[in-house]
CSV table of C-alpha atoms in Angstrom, one decimal:
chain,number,residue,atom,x,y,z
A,1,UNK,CA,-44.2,-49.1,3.7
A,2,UNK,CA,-46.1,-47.5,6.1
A,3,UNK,CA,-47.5,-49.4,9.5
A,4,UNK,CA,-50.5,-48.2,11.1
A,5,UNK,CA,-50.5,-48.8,14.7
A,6,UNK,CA,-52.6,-48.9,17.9
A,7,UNK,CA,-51.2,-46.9,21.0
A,8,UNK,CA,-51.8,-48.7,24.5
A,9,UNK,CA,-53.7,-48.1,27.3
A,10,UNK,CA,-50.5,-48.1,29.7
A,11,UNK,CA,-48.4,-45.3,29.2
A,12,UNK,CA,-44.9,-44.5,30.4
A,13,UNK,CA,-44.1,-41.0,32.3
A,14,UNK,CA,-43.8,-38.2,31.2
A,15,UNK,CA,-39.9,-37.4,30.1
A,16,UNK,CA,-38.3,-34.0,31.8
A,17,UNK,CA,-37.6,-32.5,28.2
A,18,UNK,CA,-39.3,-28.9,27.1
A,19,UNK,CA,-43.5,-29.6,26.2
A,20,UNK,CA,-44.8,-30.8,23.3
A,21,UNK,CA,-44.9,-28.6,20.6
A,22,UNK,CA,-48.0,-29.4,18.4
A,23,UNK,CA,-46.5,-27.4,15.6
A,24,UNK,CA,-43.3,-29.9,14.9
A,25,UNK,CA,-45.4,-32.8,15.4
A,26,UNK,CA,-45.3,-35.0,12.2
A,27,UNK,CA,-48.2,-34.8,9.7
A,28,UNK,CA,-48.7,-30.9,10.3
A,29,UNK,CA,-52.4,-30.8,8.6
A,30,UNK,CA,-53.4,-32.4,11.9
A,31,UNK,CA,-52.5,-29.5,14.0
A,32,UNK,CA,-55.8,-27.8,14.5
A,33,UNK,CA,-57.4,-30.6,15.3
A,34,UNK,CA,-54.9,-31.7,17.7
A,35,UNK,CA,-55.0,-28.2,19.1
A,36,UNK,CA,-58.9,-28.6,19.5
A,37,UNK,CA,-58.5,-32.0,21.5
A,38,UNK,CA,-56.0,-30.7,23.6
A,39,UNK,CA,-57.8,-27.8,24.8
A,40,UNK,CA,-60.9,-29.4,25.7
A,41,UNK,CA,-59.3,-32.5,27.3
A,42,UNK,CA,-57.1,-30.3,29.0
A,43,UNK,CA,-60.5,-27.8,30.2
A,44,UNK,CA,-62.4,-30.8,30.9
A,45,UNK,CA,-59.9,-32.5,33.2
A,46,UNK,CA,-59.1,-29.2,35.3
A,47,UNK,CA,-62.7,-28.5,35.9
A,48,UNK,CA,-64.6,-31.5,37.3
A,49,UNK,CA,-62.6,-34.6,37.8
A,50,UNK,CA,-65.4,-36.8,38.7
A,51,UNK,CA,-66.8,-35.6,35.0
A,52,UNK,CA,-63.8,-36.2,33.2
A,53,UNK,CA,-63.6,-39.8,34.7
A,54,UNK,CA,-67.0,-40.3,33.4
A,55,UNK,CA,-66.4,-39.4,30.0
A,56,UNK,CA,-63.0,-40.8,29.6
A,57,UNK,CA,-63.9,-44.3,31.2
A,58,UNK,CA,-62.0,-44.6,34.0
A,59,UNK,CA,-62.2,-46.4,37.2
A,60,UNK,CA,-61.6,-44.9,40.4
A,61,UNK,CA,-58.3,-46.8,40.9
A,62,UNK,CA,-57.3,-44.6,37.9
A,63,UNK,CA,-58.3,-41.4,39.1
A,64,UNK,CA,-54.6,-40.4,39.0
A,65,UNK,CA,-54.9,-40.2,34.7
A,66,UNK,CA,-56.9,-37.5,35.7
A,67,UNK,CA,-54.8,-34.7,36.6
A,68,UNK,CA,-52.1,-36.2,35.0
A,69,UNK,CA,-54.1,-34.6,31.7
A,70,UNK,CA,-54.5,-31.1,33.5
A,71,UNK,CA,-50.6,-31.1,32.7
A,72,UNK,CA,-50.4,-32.1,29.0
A,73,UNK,CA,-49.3,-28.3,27.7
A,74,UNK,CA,-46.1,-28.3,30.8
A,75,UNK,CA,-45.7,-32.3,31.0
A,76,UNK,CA,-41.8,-33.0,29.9
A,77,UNK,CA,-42.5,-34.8,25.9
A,78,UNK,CA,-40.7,-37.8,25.2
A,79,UNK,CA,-40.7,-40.0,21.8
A,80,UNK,CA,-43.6,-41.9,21.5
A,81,UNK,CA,-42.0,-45.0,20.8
A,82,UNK,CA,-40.9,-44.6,24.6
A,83,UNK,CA,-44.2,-43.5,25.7
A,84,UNK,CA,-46.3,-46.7,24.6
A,85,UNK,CA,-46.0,-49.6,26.5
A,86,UNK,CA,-48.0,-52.9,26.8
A,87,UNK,CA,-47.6,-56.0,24.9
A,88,UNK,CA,-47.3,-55.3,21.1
A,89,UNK,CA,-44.9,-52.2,22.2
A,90,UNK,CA,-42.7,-54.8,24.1
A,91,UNK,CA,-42.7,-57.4,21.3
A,92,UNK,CA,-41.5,-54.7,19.2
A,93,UNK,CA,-39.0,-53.7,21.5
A,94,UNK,CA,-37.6,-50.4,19.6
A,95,UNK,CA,-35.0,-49.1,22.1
A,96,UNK,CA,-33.5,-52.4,21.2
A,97,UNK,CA,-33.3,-52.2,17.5
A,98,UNK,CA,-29.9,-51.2,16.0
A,99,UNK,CA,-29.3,-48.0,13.6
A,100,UNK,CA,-30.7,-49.2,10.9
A,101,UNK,CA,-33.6,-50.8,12.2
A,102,UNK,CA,-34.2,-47.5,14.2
A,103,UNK,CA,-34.4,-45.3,11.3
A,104,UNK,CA,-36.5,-47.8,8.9
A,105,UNK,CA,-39.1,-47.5,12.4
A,106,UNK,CA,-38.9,-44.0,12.1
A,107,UNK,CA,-40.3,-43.5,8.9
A,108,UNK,CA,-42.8,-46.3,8.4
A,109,UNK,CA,-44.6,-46.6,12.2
A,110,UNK,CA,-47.5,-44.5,12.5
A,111,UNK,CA,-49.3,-45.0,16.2
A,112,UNK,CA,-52.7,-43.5,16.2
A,113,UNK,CA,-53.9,-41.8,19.0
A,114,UNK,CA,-57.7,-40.5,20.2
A,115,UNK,CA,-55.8,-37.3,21.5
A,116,UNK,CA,-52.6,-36.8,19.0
A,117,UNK,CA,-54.7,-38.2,15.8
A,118,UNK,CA,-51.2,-40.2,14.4
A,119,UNK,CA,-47.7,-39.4,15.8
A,120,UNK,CA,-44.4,-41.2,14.7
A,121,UNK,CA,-42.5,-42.9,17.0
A,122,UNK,CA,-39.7,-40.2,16.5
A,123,UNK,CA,-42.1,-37.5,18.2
A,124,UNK,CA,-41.9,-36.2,21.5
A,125,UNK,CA,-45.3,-36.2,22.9
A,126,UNK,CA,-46.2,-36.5,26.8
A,127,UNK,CA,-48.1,-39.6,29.1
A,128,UNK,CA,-51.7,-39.0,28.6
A,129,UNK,CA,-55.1,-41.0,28.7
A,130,UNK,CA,-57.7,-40.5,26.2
A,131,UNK,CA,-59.0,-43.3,23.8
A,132,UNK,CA,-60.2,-43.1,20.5
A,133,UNK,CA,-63.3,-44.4,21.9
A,134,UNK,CA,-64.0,-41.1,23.4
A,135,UNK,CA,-66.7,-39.0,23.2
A,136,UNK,CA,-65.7,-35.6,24.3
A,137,UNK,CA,-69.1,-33.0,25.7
A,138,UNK,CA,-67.9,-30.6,22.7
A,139,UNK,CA,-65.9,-32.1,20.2
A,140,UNK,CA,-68.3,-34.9,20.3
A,141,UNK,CA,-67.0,-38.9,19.4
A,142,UNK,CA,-62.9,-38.8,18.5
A,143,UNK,CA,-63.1,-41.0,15.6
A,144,UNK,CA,-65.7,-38.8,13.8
A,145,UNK,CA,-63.6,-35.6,14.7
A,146,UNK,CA,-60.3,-37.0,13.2
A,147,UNK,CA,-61.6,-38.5,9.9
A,148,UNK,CA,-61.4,-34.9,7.8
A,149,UNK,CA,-58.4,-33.9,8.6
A,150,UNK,CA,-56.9,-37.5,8.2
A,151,UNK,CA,-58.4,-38.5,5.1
A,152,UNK,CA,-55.7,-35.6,3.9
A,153,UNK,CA,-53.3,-36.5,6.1
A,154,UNK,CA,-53.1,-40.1,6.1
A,155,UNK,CA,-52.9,-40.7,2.1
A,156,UNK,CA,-50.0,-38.1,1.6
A,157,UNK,CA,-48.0,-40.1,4.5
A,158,UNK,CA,-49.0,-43.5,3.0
A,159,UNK,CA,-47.7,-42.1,-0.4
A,160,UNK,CA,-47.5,-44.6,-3.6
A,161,UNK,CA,-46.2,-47.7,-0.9
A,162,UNK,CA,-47.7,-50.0,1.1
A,163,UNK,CA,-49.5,-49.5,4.1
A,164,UNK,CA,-50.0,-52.3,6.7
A,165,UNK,CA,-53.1,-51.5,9.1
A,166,UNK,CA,-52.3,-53.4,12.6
A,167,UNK,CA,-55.3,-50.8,14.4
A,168,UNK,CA,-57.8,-52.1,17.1
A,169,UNK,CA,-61.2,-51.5,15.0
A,170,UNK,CA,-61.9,-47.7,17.3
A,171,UNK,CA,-58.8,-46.5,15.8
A,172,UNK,CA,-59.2,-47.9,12.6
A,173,UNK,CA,-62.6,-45.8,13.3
A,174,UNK,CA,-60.9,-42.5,12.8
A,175,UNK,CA,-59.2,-43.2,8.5
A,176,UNK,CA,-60.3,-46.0,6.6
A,177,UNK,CA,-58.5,-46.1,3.3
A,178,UNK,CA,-60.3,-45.8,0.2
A,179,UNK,CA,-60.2,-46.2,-3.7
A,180,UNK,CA,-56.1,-47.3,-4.7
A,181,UNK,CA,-55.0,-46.8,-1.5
A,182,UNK,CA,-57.0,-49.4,-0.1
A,183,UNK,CA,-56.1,-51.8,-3.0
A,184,UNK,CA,-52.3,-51.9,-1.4
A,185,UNK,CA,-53.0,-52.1,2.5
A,186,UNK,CA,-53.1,-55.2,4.0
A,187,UNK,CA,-54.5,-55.8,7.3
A,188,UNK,CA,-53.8,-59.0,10.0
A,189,UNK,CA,-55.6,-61.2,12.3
A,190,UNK,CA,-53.7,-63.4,14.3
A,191,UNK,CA,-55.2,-66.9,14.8
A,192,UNK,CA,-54.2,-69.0,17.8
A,193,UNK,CA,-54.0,-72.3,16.6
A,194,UNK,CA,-54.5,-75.3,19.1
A,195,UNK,CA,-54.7,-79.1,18.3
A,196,UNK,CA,-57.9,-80.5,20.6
A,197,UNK,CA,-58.6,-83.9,20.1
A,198,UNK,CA,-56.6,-84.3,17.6
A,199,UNK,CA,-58.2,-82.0,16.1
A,200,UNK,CA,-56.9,-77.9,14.8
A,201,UNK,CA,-59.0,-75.5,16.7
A,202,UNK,CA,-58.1,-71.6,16.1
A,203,UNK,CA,-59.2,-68.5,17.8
A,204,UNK,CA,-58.2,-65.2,18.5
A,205,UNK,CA,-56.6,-64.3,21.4
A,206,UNK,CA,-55.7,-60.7,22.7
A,207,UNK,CA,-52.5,-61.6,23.8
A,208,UNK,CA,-51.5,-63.9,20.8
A,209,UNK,CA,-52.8,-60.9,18.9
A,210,UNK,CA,-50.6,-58.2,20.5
A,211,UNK,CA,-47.6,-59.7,20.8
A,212,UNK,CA,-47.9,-61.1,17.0
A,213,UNK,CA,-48.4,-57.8,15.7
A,214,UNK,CA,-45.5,-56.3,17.7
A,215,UNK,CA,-43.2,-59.2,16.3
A,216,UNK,CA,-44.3,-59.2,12.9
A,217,UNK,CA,-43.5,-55.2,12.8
A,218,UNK,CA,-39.8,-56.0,14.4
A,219,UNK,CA,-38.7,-58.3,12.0
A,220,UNK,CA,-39.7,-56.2,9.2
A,221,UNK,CA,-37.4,-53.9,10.7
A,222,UNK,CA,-34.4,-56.4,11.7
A,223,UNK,CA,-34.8,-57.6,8.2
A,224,UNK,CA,-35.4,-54.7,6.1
A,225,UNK,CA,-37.7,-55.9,4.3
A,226,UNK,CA,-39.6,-53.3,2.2
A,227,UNK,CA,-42.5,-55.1,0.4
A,228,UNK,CA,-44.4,-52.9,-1.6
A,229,UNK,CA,-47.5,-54.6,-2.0
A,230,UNK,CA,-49.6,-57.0,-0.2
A,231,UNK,CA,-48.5,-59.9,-2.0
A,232,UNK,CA,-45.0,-59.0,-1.5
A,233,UNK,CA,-45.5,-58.9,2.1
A,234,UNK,CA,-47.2,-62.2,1.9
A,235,UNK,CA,-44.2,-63.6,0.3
A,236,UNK,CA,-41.7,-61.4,3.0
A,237,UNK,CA,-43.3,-62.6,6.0
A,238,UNK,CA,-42.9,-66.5,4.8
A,239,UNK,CA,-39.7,-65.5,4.2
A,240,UNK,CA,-39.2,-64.5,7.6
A,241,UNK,CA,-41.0,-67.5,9.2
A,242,UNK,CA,-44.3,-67.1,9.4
A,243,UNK,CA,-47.1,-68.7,8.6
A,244,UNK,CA,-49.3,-66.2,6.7
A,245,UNK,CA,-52.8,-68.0,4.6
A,246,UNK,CA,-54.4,-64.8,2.5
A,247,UNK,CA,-56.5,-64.2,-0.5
A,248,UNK,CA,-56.2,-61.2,-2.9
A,249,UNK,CA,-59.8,-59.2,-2.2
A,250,UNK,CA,-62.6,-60.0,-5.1
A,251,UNK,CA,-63.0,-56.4,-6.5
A,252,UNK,CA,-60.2,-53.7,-6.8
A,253,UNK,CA,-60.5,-51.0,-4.2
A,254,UNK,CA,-60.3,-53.5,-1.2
A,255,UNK,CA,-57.7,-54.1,1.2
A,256,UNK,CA,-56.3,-57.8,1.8
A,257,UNK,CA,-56.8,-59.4,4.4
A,258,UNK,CA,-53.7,-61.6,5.8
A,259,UNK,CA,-54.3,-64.5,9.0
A,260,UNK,CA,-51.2,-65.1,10.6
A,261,UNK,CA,-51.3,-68.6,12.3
A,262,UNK,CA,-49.3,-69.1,15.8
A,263,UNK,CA,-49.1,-72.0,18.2
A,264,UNK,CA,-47.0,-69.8,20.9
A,265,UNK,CA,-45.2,-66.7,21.1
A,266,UNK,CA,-41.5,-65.9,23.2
């Protein structure tokens, strides 16, 4: 199984380790790429801040994010799985997993990432800012720039198993699967359900969402549960609890799409 994830917004420091190394980052067909995102972000950020806060979207309070970028080739790497913080990272919890549940997390979590393209949690990368959302003065719009080398990349990491897309729609910009690979992915929207009334209202919720998603993902883990289709993830996540309401897609070629129904998340 492989899980495709969203990074977050928050970030937590840099570690004081040697730099990353974009050459024993995981899926290696991504390097130049990488290496081309890098060097701009790093060129744009060095030269005119007030520019590179324009074209990264930032506020002035976050002016800081800045030069923290100047840094990213001499900033101390740390796993990512340390590195992303925010409310699906701390639903998931990973430093808190045991062994087992560690080494199931990484292999199968794939975070996506407007300046690393995907990472593992297992790779040392440094703090940064840079959305998918992007649009870069020479490299032009992120998601465009990463879907060649990741319609490569992605399929030979997704191998024959299943892949379960939890992406934000501007990452899920950058590899949409296709063709047989798309026919086992499943993908999740999170309904926050409310009686009103006396009557069932649902909605979606960022929060709900989030923290869902990051739940979800750890008791796939504390379980070890390795469905390797859609419908057996249907069936694993009622196992676990959960109360999952999906449809296999009309035509082949399509990925299914599951709605998990809370009330309220701890």
């Amino acid at each position: 199984m492989l899980v495709l994830l969203p990074p977050s917004e928050g970030k937590a420091s840099s570690g004081r380790g040697a730099p990353v190394k974009l050459e024993s980052l995981s899926l290696p067909g991504l390097t130049g790429a990488r290496q081309a995102v890098l060097d701009e972000l790093v060129e744009l950020c060095a030269a005119d801040e007030d520019k590179a806060r324009e074209v990264l979207g930032l506020s002035e309070g976050l002016r800081g994010e800045v030069a923290k970028n100047t840094e990213l080739r001499t900033a101390g790497a740390r796993p990512a799985g340390e590195i992303y913080t925010g409310v699906l990272y701390d639903a998931l919890d990973l430093a808190s997993l045991d062994t087992a549940a560690k080494r199931r997390a990484g292999r199968s979590l794939l975070v996506f990432s407007g300046l690393w393209g995907a990472v593992r949690v297992t790779d040392r990368i440094p703090s940064y800012r840079c959305s998918m959302g992007v649009k870069l003065p020479g490299l032009g719009a992120l998601g465009a720039h990463w879907r060649t080398p990741m319609a490569t990349a992605l399929p030979e990491a997704a191998g024959d198993g299943l892949v379960l897309d939890l992406r934000s729609s501007a990452y899920a910009s950058a590899w949409k699967p296709k063709g047989e690979v798309a026919g086992r992915t499943a993908t999740v929207r999170v309904l926050h359900s409310q009686i009103v009334n006396g009557t069932e209202k649902r909605s979606v919720v960022s929060h709900f969402n989030k923290a869902t998603k990051g739940k979800i993902v750890r008791s796939l883990l504390t379980a070890g549960a390795a469905p390797k289709s859609p419908a057996e993830l249907v069936e694993a996540l009622r196992d676990l609890g959960y109360v999952v309401e999906a449809e296999a897609p009309g035509r082949a070629g399509r990925p299914w799409a599951l709605d998990v129904v809370v009330t309220e998340i701890h």
